[in-house]
Amino acid sequence: MRFVYAFAAWLPRALLVLVAIGLLNFFLIRLAPGDPASVLAGETGASDARYIEEIRKSYGLDQPLWLQAATYLRNLATFDLGVSYRMQRDVADIIGERIPATLLLTSTALVLAIIIGTLLGIQAARRAGTWQDTVISAFAMLCYATPVFWVGLLLVLLLSVHAGILPPFGMSGLIPKSGFAAVLDALHHLVLPVMTLALFYFAVYVRLGRSATVEVLGRDFVRSARAKGLSERQVLRRHVLRNSVIPVVTMAGLQVGQLLGGAVIVESVFAWPGIGRLAFDALMQRDYNLILGIFFVSSIMVVLANLITDLAVRSIDPRVGRS
Amino acid sequence: MKSLMSFALAIFMGMASLAMAEEAPRRGGTLQSVLWPEPPGIMTGIYTQSSALLPTTKIFESLLTYDFNLNPHPNLAESWEISPDGLKYTFKLRENVRWHDGEAFTADDVVFTYGDYLIEVHPRARAVFERAQVSKLDDHTVVFELKEPFAPLIRSFDLCCLIVPEHLYKGTDFRKNPNNLAPIGTGPFKFDEWKRGEYIHLARNDDYWRDGLPYLDDIYYRFVPDAASRALALETGQMHIATQNDLELFDVDRLSKLPHLDVTTKGWEWGSPIVWIEMNLRKEPFSDKRFRQAMMYALDQNYFRDVIFQGYAKVATGPVHSASPFYEPDVPAYRQDLKKAEALLDEMGLKPDADGKRTTIKLLGLPYGEMWNRSAEYTRQALRKVGIEVILEPSDPAGWATRTRNWDFEMTMYFLTTMGDPALGVSRTFLSDNRKQGVLFTNHAGYANPEVDALFNKAAVSVDEEERKQLYSQVQKILVDDAAVLWLVELVWPTVYNKKLHNVVTGASGPNSSFADAWLAE
């Protein structure tokens, strides 16, 4: 019942946030100099005023801004994201094609990073001040401080160019396969980009896991648990872990919201057909409908992720939200 | 001795047959080509971005093709005739050509393409073909009739203007026609699949009109967004070819030394791009010719060629590209001479202040990557040496285009394709009646010189090639003396390809040719 109340309170707020984000994005993108007509004319080398006017008219860009905004909101209410100016295709279709690749990459990387990072962070906290702590913390710091594009290229050099064991880019082989072979092929191609992205996320969770565990290990209830005669393993599992994962869950929730935003750099380095690169290109080309569509889908994801995180934290720690 | 002779002969024969085997084109094989950026679409005429051209030109074909000297050769037109007054162009079309859907290619397709389709969707083609009335004499003969002569017409039948199927497009909304997603052409390769974000796949056209061609089974155009990854893909042999801006020039030099790769700079003669800085002549001090000349003397064009463009460029001497038959080498030269530059600035009364600064101007750089950032940065450093302080203005492609076409700049750097004939690609920057605010690649600077106008206009309608050369020679001398823009370098785009790949660049369209003759060795 508690969760139902939480959801009922969340829904109107979420809708309001989505409308506000939609409107803000609409006006922000139009503040940037240039419009789709400028970009298309630039790309085609067109020296023809008629061409620019035709583009503007056919996309409704010649109408007053308030009217364009009203049309945009009306369409949004029916989940009509419009047509991409450049590609002449439905924005929903374009986004739908790219979302699976992005989700596969970012969620695999995030899950690996959360599990390995948090466990190593807890281990570092348990052995705080020892060589194990130093090695884990230093490695995490190194991963965090190293630029993602550089790690990506280095891994390609090592594992693709020199060792020749992993493909350097793409989501499928040079000659595309079908059926189960295609799934295996995609997994094979997934390894390098996931490693690159996971190394970055991993560092965050090592730091979080370590600091949260160090803090919890010093709390009175842990001392009491030990005084009761519980084994170190029991203390850790029953008392420490449950408390130290709260910041981890909160951070994971925030990052899940960003999953759909994609990983622009990793997607670029590995030619991964995700949505991050699509968003970047759409922004550069002022493809208003496409960029607004991506922002809208991302904002839904963020709002949903916040709800799920909130519910998860309530379930781990019943004190949250009781007031 | 006899056995030794036989052994030597056997080795010689073996080597000879090996060499012959290497030379003979092989049927089969899959070409893997880099393509970046991913084009929004590949329907000819509608999507004319440079990356769209690579696949488009394999699917669709033109009436004519052009060799490295821009001379026309038969393609879908097997012969042509130009009337002596230059007003009538008659093309005899091939009879054994079929569209990829099996329909016959006829004069109706050509009349529709030049009379309706391109006029509506393609602004550059419109500027040329609006001058002509296209009609059909019979199923395989078409006539282009002009009101006044326009000599560049014969050089206008290539990349921009490929033939589209009338039976699929006539009476439809061209931009929304469903065939745009799976285009039907007459070319050596058929569209097969577009996996968004990954690749475009073209398959061999088994009914191609040139018997036995193409050699290749299929072509994959792979989208690789990162420049370093594109270089690695060529290095590892995963990709066979990359061209134009696919690679950073500092990578090209390294790749060219690898034993399995070759580099050619040929194949861009039709585009013939020149890099320059355009100045807003409506503003002080750019309106003073001496200031423009002083900047030309302050800049070292060799530095652009050797350091910034890593040798993949040629010093530009004026508005016409050196690959053009109308190029005039005998123009005033601006070798770097700081003393001359300072003397000109002194003469203008622009004296240096206590910090050595004479004036401050702004440069809108081209946001196309590292080479362009370096070009802008070097310009700033070079002009500072003569007391001209340059503020660099950053932008993105949309911002650059909007500011340039609206004349909202002091200096703007970019490159422009000069398109084989000065009437097509050069005069547009200097004709006073082409000062069209809001329209990109027109006379943004506001240059106006009645003598230049008269020479350009006369040359465009002359049918006498020698007279045209003479007129363009005069106009080049005037423009260079005027320093109408700051000419820097002619761009030389490298095509890097695997040595297994043959017949890559065979004419002025370079990698944008049909690849019917291209073949891959084992």
PDB file of N, CA, C and O in Angstrom, chain A residues 41-47, chain B residues 48-50 53 70 122 124 159-160 244-245 267-276 318-324 366 368 372 400 414-430 440-442 444 487 489-493 508 512:
ATOM      1  N   ALA A  41      21.276  23.280 -46.475  1.00  0.00           N
ATOM      2  CA  ALA A  41      21.786  24.108 -47.567  1.00  0.00           C
ATOM      3  C   ALA A  41      23.309  24.060 -47.588  1.00  0.00           C
ATOM      4  O   ALA A  41      23.932  23.987 -48.647  1.00  0.00           O
ATOM      5  N   GLY A  42      23.924  24.073 -46.384  1.00  0.00           N
ATOM      6  CA  GLY A  42      25.386  24.016 -46.305  1.00  0.00           C
ATOM      7  C   GLY A  42      25.918  22.711 -46.855  1.00  0.00           C
ATOM      8  O   GLY A  42      26.884  22.680 -47.613  1.00  0.00           O
ATOM      9  N   GLU A  43      25.251  21.620 -46.511  1.00  0.00           N
ATOM     10  CA  GLU A  43      25.725  20.299 -46.952  1.00  0.00           C
ATOM     11  C   GLU A  43      25.575  20.097 -48.453  1.00  0.00           C
ATOM     12  O   GLU A  43      26.350  19.402 -49.077  1.00  0.00           O
ATOM     13  N   THR A  44      24.536  20.697 -49.025  1.00  0.00           N
ATOM     14  CA  THR A  44      24.302  20.452 -50.444  1.00  0.00           C
ATOM     15  C   THR A  44      24.995  21.488 -51.317  1.00  0.00           C
ATOM     16  O   THR A  44      24.958  21.388 -52.535  1.00  0.00           O
ATOM     17  N   GLY A  45      25.611  22.497 -50.684  1.00  0.00           N
ATOM     18  CA  GLY A  45      26.262  23.536 -51.475  1.00  0.00           C
ATOM     19  C   GLY A  45      25.244  24.333 -52.265  1.00  0.00           C
ATOM     20  O   GLY A  45      25.513  24.822 -53.346  1.00  0.00           O
ATOM     21  N   ALA A  46      24.031  24.460 -51.704  1.00  0.00           N
ATOM     22  CA  ALA A  46      22.937  25.092 -52.450  1.00  0.00           C
ATOM     23  C   ALA A  46      23.052  26.606 -52.468  1.00  0.00           C
ATOM     24  O   ALA A  46      23.219  27.216 -51.433  1.00  0.00           O
ATOM     25  N   SER A  47      22.970  27.190 -53.621  1.00  0.00           N
ATOM     26  CA  SER A  47      22.984  28.646 -53.693  1.00  0.00           C
ATOM     27  C   SER A  47      21.633  29.080 -54.244  1.00  0.00           C
ATOM     28  O   SER A  47      21.523  29.584 -55.336  1.00  0.00           O
TER      29      SER A  47
ATOM     30  N   THR B  48      22.437  15.053 -51.258  1.00  0.00           N
ATOM     31  CA  THR B  48      23.630  15.327 -52.055  1.00  0.00           C
ATOM     32  C   THR B  48      24.865  15.515 -51.170  1.00  0.00           C
ATOM     33  O   THR B  48      25.873  16.005 -51.640  1.00  0.00           O
ATOM     34  N   GLN B  49      24.764  15.145 -49.888  1.00  0.00           N
ATOM     35  CA  GLN B  49      25.928  15.231 -49.010  1.00  0.00           C
ATOM     36  C   GLN B  49      27.044  14.361 -49.593  1.00  0.00           C
ATOM     37  O   GLN B  49      26.763  13.352 -50.236  1.00  0.00           O
ATOM     38  N   SER B  50      28.288  14.743 -49.308  1.00  0.00           N
ATOM     39  CA  SER B  50      29.387  14.006 -49.923  1.00  0.00           C
ATOM     40  C   SER B  50      29.372  12.530 -49.513  1.00  0.00           C
ATOM     41  O   SER B  50      29.719  11.660 -50.312  1.00  0.00           O
ATOM     42  N   LEU B  53      27.046  10.435 -51.647  1.00  0.00           N
ATOM     43  CA  LEU B  53      27.445  10.204 -53.043  1.00  0.00           C
ATOM     44  C   LEU B  53      28.113   8.853 -53.263  1.00  0.00           C
ATOM     45  O   LEU B  53      27.937   8.234 -54.315  1.00  0.00           O
ATOM     46  N   LEU B  70      38.801  16.354 -67.327  1.00  0.00           N
ATOM     47  CA  LEU B  70      37.413  16.789 -67.405  1.00  0.00           C
ATOM     48  C   LEU B  70      36.829  16.711 -68.816  1.00  0.00           C
ATOM     49  O   LEU B  70      35.876  17.417 -69.144  1.00  0.00           O
ATOM     50  N   HIS B 122      16.949  19.662 -56.602  1.00  0.00           N
ATOM     51  CA  HIS B 122      18.388  19.886 -56.531  1.00  0.00           C
ATOM     52  C   HIS B 122      18.752  21.313 -56.939  1.00  0.00           C
ATOM     53  O   HIS B 122      18.801  21.636 -58.133  1.00  0.00           O
ATOM     54  N   ARG B 124      21.520  23.053 -57.114  1.00  0.00           N
ATOM     55  CA  ARG B 124      22.671  23.312 -57.997  1.00  0.00           C
ATOM     56  C   ARG B 124      22.352  22.887 -59.430  1.00  0.00           C
ATOM     57  O   ARG B 124      22.698  23.570 -60.383  1.00  0.00           O
ATOM     58  N   LEU B 159      28.137  13.856 -61.327  1.00  0.00           N
ATOM     59  CA  LEU B 159      27.671  13.488 -59.986  1.00  0.00           C
ATOM     60  C   LEU B 159      26.341  14.091 -59.540  1.00  0.00           C
ATOM     61  O   LEU B 159      25.524  13.412 -58.935  1.00  0.00           O
ATOM     62  N   CYS B 160      26.140  15.371 -59.869  1.00  0.00           N
ATOM     63  CA  CYS B 160      24.942  16.025 -59.339  1.00  0.00           C
ATOM     64  C   CYS B 160      23.696  15.486 -60.006  1.00  0.00           C
ATOM     65  O   CYS B 160      22.606  15.534 -59.469  1.00  0.00           O
ATOM     66  N   GLN B 244      38.432  11.107 -48.945  1.00  0.00           N
ATOM     67  CA  GLN B 244      38.065  12.497 -48.653  1.00  0.00           C
ATOM     68  C   GLN B 244      38.441  12.865 -47.217  1.00  0.00           C
ATOM     69  O   GLN B 244      39.604  12.895 -46.888  1.00  0.00           O
ATOM     70  N   ASN B 245      37.452  13.136 -46.347  1.00  0.00           N
ATOM     71  CA  ASN B 245      37.763  13.548 -44.975  1.00  0.00           C
ATOM     72  C   ASN B 245      37.716  12.393 -43.990  1.00  0.00           C
ATOM     73  O   ASN B 245      37.683  12.616 -42.784  1.00  0.00           O
ATOM     74  N   GLY B 267      41.312  12.047 -58.592  1.00  0.00           N
ATOM     75  CA  GLY B 267      39.900  11.701 -58.516  1.00  0.00           C
ATOM     76  C   GLY B 267      39.022  12.789 -57.922  1.00  0.00           C
ATOM     77  O   GLY B 267      37.837  12.565 -57.695  1.00  0.00           O
ATOM     78  N   TRP B 268      39.593  13.952 -57.640  1.00  0.00           N
ATOM     79  CA  TRP B 268      38.753  15.040 -57.120  1.00  0.00           C
ATOM     80  C   TRP B 268      38.792  16.235 -58.073  1.00  0.00           C
ATOM     81  O   TRP B 268      38.503  17.365 -57.690  1.00  0.00           O
ATOM     82  N   GLU B 269      39.186  15.973 -59.348  1.00  0.00           N
ATOM     83  CA  GLU B 269      39.338  17.058 -60.313  1.00  0.00           C
ATOM     84  C   GLU B 269      38.012  17.768 -60.571  1.00  0.00           C
ATOM     85  O   GLU B 269      37.976  18.960 -60.826  1.00  0.00           O
ATOM     86  N   TRP B 270      36.917  17.025 -60.513  1.00  0.00           N
ATOM     87  CA  TRP B 270      35.633  17.648 -60.803  1.00  0.00           C
ATOM     88  C   TRP B 270      35.252  18.624 -59.682  1.00  0.00           C
ATOM     89  O   TRP B 270      34.774  19.713 -59.924  1.00  0.00           O
ATOM     90  N   GLY B 271      35.525  18.227 -58.452  1.00  0.00           N
ATOM     91  CA  GLY B 271      35.201  19.103 -57.322  1.00  0.00           C
ATOM     92  C   GLY B 271      36.202  20.232 -57.182  1.00  0.00           C
ATOM     93  O   GLY B 271      35.846  21.389 -56.980  1.00  0.00           O
ATOM     94  N   SER B 272      37.497  19.923 -57.323  1.00  0.00           N
ATOM     95  CA  SER B 272      38.577  20.903 -57.241  1.00  0.00           C
ATOM     96  C   SER B 272      38.386  21.947 -56.140  1.00  0.00           C
ATOM     97  O   SER B 272      38.180  23.126 -56.403  1.00  0.00           O
ATOM     98  N   PRO B 273      38.452  21.521 -54.883  1.00  0.00           N
ATOM     99  CA  PRO B 273      38.181  22.474 -53.798  1.00  0.00           C
ATOM    100  C   PRO B 273      39.356  23.409 -53.483  1.00  0.00           C
ATOM    101  O   PRO B 273      40.515  22.991 -53.526  1.00  0.00           O
ATOM    102  N   ILE B 274      39.024  24.662 -53.197  1.00  0.00           N
ATOM    103  CA  ILE B 274      40.039  25.642 -52.794  1.00  0.00           C
ATOM    104  C   ILE B 274      39.685  26.162 -51.397  1.00  0.00           C
ATOM    105  O   ILE B 274      38.538  26.478 -51.113  1.00  0.00           O
ATOM    106  N   VAL B 275      40.728  26.231 -50.530  1.00  0.00           N
ATOM    107  CA  VAL B 275      40.538  26.773 -49.178  1.00  0.00           C
ATOM    108  C   VAL B 275      40.830  28.259 -49.212  1.00  0.00           C
ATOM    109  O   VAL B 275      41.851  28.670 -49.772  1.00  0.00           O
ATOM    110  N   TRP B 276      39.948  29.058 -48.644  1.00  0.00           N
ATOM    111  CA  TRP B 276      40.207  30.491 -48.597  1.00  0.00           C
ATOM    112  C   TRP B 276      39.585  31.146 -47.389  1.00  0.00           C
ATOM    113  O   TRP B 276      38.791  30.543 -46.674  1.00  0.00           O
ATOM    114  N   GLY B 318      44.951  31.535 -57.121  1.00  0.00           N
ATOM    115  CA  GLY B 318      43.829  32.395 -57.495  1.00  0.00           C
ATOM    116  C   GLY B 318      42.522  31.647 -57.439  1.00  0.00           C
ATOM    117  O   GLY B 318      42.453  30.553 -56.864  1.00  0.00           O
ATOM    118  N   PRO B 319      41.472  32.210 -58.034  1.00  0.00           N
ATOM    119  CA  PRO B 319      40.136  31.638 -57.871  1.00  0.00           C
ATOM    120  C   PRO B 319      39.880  30.361 -58.665  1.00  0.00           C
ATOM    121  O   PRO B 319      38.935  29.645 -58.376  1.00  0.00           O
ATOM    122  N   VAL B 320      40.698  30.093 -59.712  1.00  0.00           N
ATOM    123  CA  VAL B 320      40.453  28.901 -60.529  1.00  0.00           C
ATOM    124  C   VAL B 320      41.471  27.826 -60.147  1.00  0.00           C
ATOM    125  O   VAL B 320      42.669  28.102 -60.009  1.00  0.00           O
ATOM    126  N   HIS B 321      40.987  26.620 -59.964  1.00  0.00           N
ATOM    127  CA  HIS B 321      41.838  25.496 -59.536  1.00  0.00           C
ATOM    128  C   HIS B 321      42.821  25.117 -60.641  1.00  0.00           C
ATOM    129  O   HIS B 321      42.480  25.177 -61.833  1.00  0.00           O
ATOM    130  N   SER B 322      44.021  24.695 -60.242  1.00  0.00           N
ATOM    131  CA  SER B 322      45.050  24.401 -61.245  1.00  0.00           C
ATOM    132  C   SER B 322      44.698  23.185 -62.098  1.00  0.00           C
ATOM    133  O   SER B 322      45.304  22.962 -63.152  1.00  0.00           O
ATOM    134  N   ALA B 323      43.713  22.356 -61.678  1.00  0.00           N
ATOM    135  CA  ALA B 323      43.306  21.205 -62.499  1.00  0.00           C
ATOM    136  C   ALA B 323      42.353  21.626 -63.617  1.00  0.00           C
ATOM    137  O   ALA B 323      42.051  20.838 -64.510  1.00  0.00           O
ATOM    138  N   SER B 324      41.879  22.857 -63.567  1.00  0.00           N
ATOM    139  CA  SER B 324      40.908  23.307 -64.563  1.00  0.00           C
ATOM    140  C   SER B 324      41.603  23.704 -65.869  1.00  0.00           C
ATOM    141  O   SER B 324      42.695  24.284 -65.846  1.00  0.00           O
ATOM    142  N   LEU B 366      36.179  27.368 -39.542  1.00  0.00           N
ATOM    143  CA  LEU B 366      35.303  26.301 -40.041  1.00  0.00           C
ATOM    144  C   LEU B 366      35.324  25.136 -39.036  1.00  0.00           C
ATOM    145  O   LEU B 366      36.384  24.587 -38.758  1.00  0.00           O
ATOM    146  N   TYR B 368      35.148  21.985 -38.787  1.00  0.00           N
ATOM    147  CA  TYR B 368      35.158  20.665 -39.412  1.00  0.00           C
ATOM    148  C   TYR B 368      36.302  19.783 -38.921  1.00  0.00           C
ATOM    149  O   TYR B 368      36.661  18.838 -39.587  1.00  0.00           O
ATOM    150  N   TRP B 372      41.186  22.371 -39.548  1.00  0.00           N
ATOM    151  CA  TRP B 372      40.596  23.717 -39.654  1.00  0.00           C
ATOM    152  C   TRP B 372      40.888  24.526 -38.413  1.00  0.00           C
ATOM    153  O   TRP B 372      41.108  25.735 -38.497  1.00  0.00           O
ATOM    154  N   TRP B 400      28.030  28.258 -38.150  1.00  0.00           N
ATOM    155  CA  TRP B 400      28.913  28.788 -39.197  1.00  0.00           C
ATOM    156  C   TRP B 400      28.096  29.130 -40.448  1.00  0.00           C
ATOM    157  O   TRP B 400      28.249  30.217 -41.021  1.00  0.00           O
ATOM    158  N   TYR B 414      36.687  28.823 -45.154  1.00  0.00           N
ATOM    159  CA  TYR B 414      36.041  27.594 -45.620  1.00  0.00           C
ATOM    160  C   TYR B 414      36.670  27.130 -46.921  1.00  0.00           C
ATOM    161  O   TYR B 414      37.628  27.734 -47.412  1.00  0.00           O
ATOM    162  N   PHE B 415      36.158  26.036 -47.465  1.00  0.00           N
ATOM    163  CA  PHE B 415      36.618  25.605 -48.785  1.00  0.00           C
ATOM    164  C   PHE B 415      35.401  25.480 -49.689  1.00  0.00           C
ATOM    165  O   PHE B 415      34.296  25.190 -49.243  1.00  0.00           O
ATOM    166  N   LEU B 416      35.639  25.732 -50.979  1.00  0.00           N
ATOM    167  CA  LEU B 416      34.533  25.697 -51.925  1.00  0.00           C
ATOM    168  C   LEU B 416      34.945  24.865 -53.128  1.00  0.00           C
ATOM    169  O   LEU B 416      36.045  25.020 -53.655  1.00  0.00           O
ATOM    170  N   THR B 417      34.044  23.974 -53.568  1.00  0.00           N
ATOM    171  CA  THR B 417      34.343  23.197 -54.765  1.00  0.00           C
ATOM    172  C   THR B 417      34.137  24.095 -55.981  1.00  0.00           C
ATOM    173  O   THR B 417      33.140  24.816 -56.063  1.00  0.00           O
ATOM    174  N   THR B 418      35.098  24.051 -56.899  1.00  0.00           N
ATOM    175  CA  THR B 418      35.024  24.958 -58.042  1.00  0.00           C
ATOM    176  C   THR B 418      34.422  24.278 -59.276  1.00  0.00           C
ATOM    177  O   THR B 418      34.276  24.898 -60.314  1.00  0.00           O
ATOM    178  N   MET B 419      34.114  23.008 -59.181  1.00  0.00           N
ATOM    179  CA  MET B 419      33.249  22.268 -60.113  1.00  0.00           C
ATOM    180  C   MET B 419      33.627  22.319 -61.599  1.00  0.00           C
ATOM    181  O   MET B 419      32.767  22.489 -62.455  1.00  0.00           O
ATOM    182  N   GLY B 420      34.892  22.213 -61.865  1.00  0.00           N
ATOM    183  CA  GLY B 420      35.324  21.963 -63.242  1.00  0.00           C
ATOM    184  C   GLY B 420      35.290  23.147 -64.178  1.00  0.00           C
ATOM    185  O   GLY B 420      36.182  23.319 -64.993  1.00  0.00           O
ATOM    186  N   ASP B 421      34.280  23.965 -64.094  1.00  0.00           N
ATOM    187  CA  ASP B 421      34.167  25.090 -65.018  1.00  0.00           C
ATOM    188  C   ASP B 421      33.893  26.359 -64.194  1.00  0.00           C
ATOM    189  O   ASP B 421      33.013  26.347 -63.330  1.00  0.00           O
ATOM    190  N   PRO B 422      34.622  27.437 -64.471  1.00  0.00           N
ATOM    191  CA  PRO B 422      34.435  28.651 -63.664  1.00  0.00           C
ATOM    192  C   PRO B 422      32.998  29.162 -63.658  1.00  0.00           C
ATOM    193  O   PRO B 422      32.554  29.759 -62.678  1.00  0.00           O
ATOM    194  N   ALA B 423      32.249  28.906 -64.735  1.00  0.00           N
ATOM    195  CA  ALA B 423      30.861  29.379 -64.762  1.00  0.00           C
ATOM    196  C   ALA B 423      29.995  28.595 -63.781  1.00  0.00           C
ATOM    197  O   ALA B 423      28.925  29.057 -63.370  1.00  0.00           O
ATOM    198  N   LEU B 424      30.438  27.386 -63.398  1.00  0.00           N
ATOM    199  CA  LEU B 424      29.656  26.575 -62.459  1.00  0.00           C
ATOM    200  C   LEU B 424      30.056  26.854 -61.008  1.00  0.00           C
ATOM    201  O   LEU B 424      29.193  26.959 -60.141  1.00  0.00           O
ATOM    202  N   GLY B 425      31.366  26.960 -60.770  1.00  0.00           N
ATOM    203  CA  GLY B 425      31.790  26.980 -59.371  1.00  0.00           C
ATOM    204  C   GLY B 425      32.606  28.180 -58.929  1.00  0.00           C
ATOM    205  O   GLY B 425      32.876  28.311 -57.730  1.00  0.00           O
ATOM    206  N   VAL B 426      33.035  29.060 -59.832  1.00  0.00           N
ATOM    207  CA  VAL B 426      33.897  30.166 -59.432  1.00  0.00           C
ATOM    208  C   VAL B 426      33.158  31.501 -59.443  1.00  0.00           C
ATOM    209  O   VAL B 426      33.186  32.243 -58.454  1.00  0.00           O
ATOM    210  N   SER B 427      32.448  31.791 -60.521  1.00  0.00           N
ATOM    211  CA  SER B 427      31.839  33.125 -60.665  1.00  0.00           C
ATOM    212  C   SER B 427      30.833  33.420 -59.556  1.00  0.00           C
ATOM    213  O   SER B 427      30.642  34.570 -59.172  1.00  0.00           O
ATOM    214  N   ARG B 428      30.221  32.380 -59.001  1.00  0.00           N
ATOM    215  CA  ARG B 428      29.195  32.578 -57.972  1.00  0.00           C
ATOM    216  C   ARG B 428      29.697  33.372 -56.762  1.00  0.00           C
ATOM    217  O   ARG B 428      28.940  34.013 -56.057  1.00  0.00           O
ATOM    218  N   THR B 429      31.016  33.311 -56.502  1.00  0.00           N
ATOM    219  CA  THR B 429      31.568  34.018 -55.343  1.00  0.00           C
ATOM    220  C   THR B 429      31.850  35.489 -55.643  1.00  0.00           C
ATOM    221  O   THR B 429      31.988  36.286 -54.720  1.00  0.00           O
ATOM    222  N   PHE B 430      31.942  35.857 -56.929  1.00  0.00           N
ATOM    223  CA  PHE B 430      32.405  37.204 -57.250  1.00  0.00           C
ATOM    224  C   PHE B 430      31.414  38.066 -58.035  1.00  0.00           C
ATOM    225  O   PHE B 430      31.591  39.271 -58.146  1.00  0.00           O
ATOM    226  N   LEU B 440      23.638  30.522 -48.818  1.00  0.00           N
ATOM    227  CA  LEU B 440      25.033  30.102 -48.645  1.00  0.00           C
ATOM    228  C   LEU B 440      25.724  29.876 -49.994  1.00  0.00           C
ATOM    229  O   LEU B 440      25.077  29.510 -50.971  1.00  0.00           O
ATOM    230  N   PHE B 441      27.028  30.084 -49.994  1.00  0.00           N
ATOM    231  CA  PHE B 441      27.889  29.881 -51.161  1.00  0.00           C
ATOM    232  C   PHE B 441      27.516  30.806 -52.317  1.00  0.00           C
ATOM    233  O   PHE B 441      27.521  30.406 -53.475  1.00  0.00           O
ATOM    234  N   THR B 442      27.162  32.019 -51.954  1.00  0.00           N
ATOM    235  CA  THR B 442      26.995  33.076 -52.964  1.00  0.00           C
ATOM    236  C   THR B 442      28.116  34.086 -52.713  1.00  0.00           C
ATOM    237  O   THR B 442      29.119  33.748 -52.083  1.00  0.00           O
ATOM    238  N   HIS B 444      29.190  36.243 -50.511  1.00  0.00           N
ATOM    239  CA  HIS B 444      28.940  36.740 -49.141  1.00  0.00           C
ATOM    240  C   HIS B 444      29.726  38.000 -48.865  1.00  0.00           C
ATOM    241  O   HIS B 444      29.324  38.835 -48.076  1.00  0.00           O
ATOM    242  N   TRP B 487      43.397  33.580 -50.841  1.00  0.00           N
ATOM    243  CA  TRP B 487      43.535  32.207 -51.308  1.00  0.00           C
ATOM    244  C   TRP B 487      44.620  31.518 -50.513  1.00  0.00           C
ATOM    245  O   TRP B 487      45.716  32.064 -50.372  1.00  0.00           O
ATOM    246  N   VAL B 489      45.113  27.336 -50.014  1.00  0.00           N
ATOM    247  CA  VAL B 489      45.601  26.128 -50.709  1.00  0.00           C
ATOM    248  C   VAL B 489      44.469  25.443 -51.485  1.00  0.00           C
ATOM    249  O   VAL B 489      43.290  25.637 -51.189  1.00  0.00           O
ATOM    250  N   GLU B 490      44.892  24.663 -52.474  1.00  0.00           N
ATOM    251  CA  GLU B 490      43.951  23.747 -53.138  1.00  0.00           C
ATOM    252  C   GLU B 490      43.984  22.463 -52.321  1.00  0.00           C
ATOM    253  O   GLU B 490      45.059  21.944 -52.040  1.00  0.00           O
ATOM    254  N   LEU B 491      42.822  21.976 -51.945  1.00  0.00           N
ATOM    255  CA  LEU B 491      42.786  20.743 -51.149  1.00  0.00           C
ATOM    256  C   LEU B 491      43.040  19.535 -52.037  1.00  0.00           C
ATOM    257  O   LEU B 491      42.502  19.439 -53.138  1.00  0.00           O
ATOM    258  N   VAL B 492      43.839  18.626 -51.533  1.00  0.00           N
ATOM    259  CA  VAL B 492      44.089  17.379 -52.267  1.00  0.00           C
ATOM    260  C   VAL B 492      43.628  16.254 -51.356  1.00  0.00           C
ATOM    261  O   VAL B 492      44.316  15.892 -50.425  1.00  0.00           O
ATOM    262  N   TRP B 493      42.442  15.739 -51.607  1.00  0.00           N
ATOM    263  CA  TRP B 493      41.919  14.707 -50.710  1.00  0.00           C
ATOM    264  C   TRP B 493      42.529  13.350 -51.029  1.00  0.00           C
ATOM    265  O   TRP B 493      42.485  12.891 -52.181  1.00  0.00           O
ATOM    266  N   ALA B 508      37.629  11.654 -63.123  1.00  0.00           N
ATOM    267  CA  ALA B 508      37.507  12.862 -62.302  1.00  0.00           C
ATOM    268  C   ALA B 508      36.551  12.683 -61.124  1.00  0.00           C
ATOM    269  O   ALA B 508      36.537  13.504 -60.222  1.00  0.00           O
ATOM    270  N   ASN B 512      33.834   8.267 -56.285  1.00  0.00           N
ATOM    271  CA  ASN B 512      32.409   8.431 -56.590  1.00  0.00           C
ATOM    272  C   ASN B 512      32.058   7.944 -57.998  1.00  0.00           C
ATOM    273  O   ASN B 512      30.985   8.257 -58.517  1.00  0.00           O
TER     274      ASN B 512
END
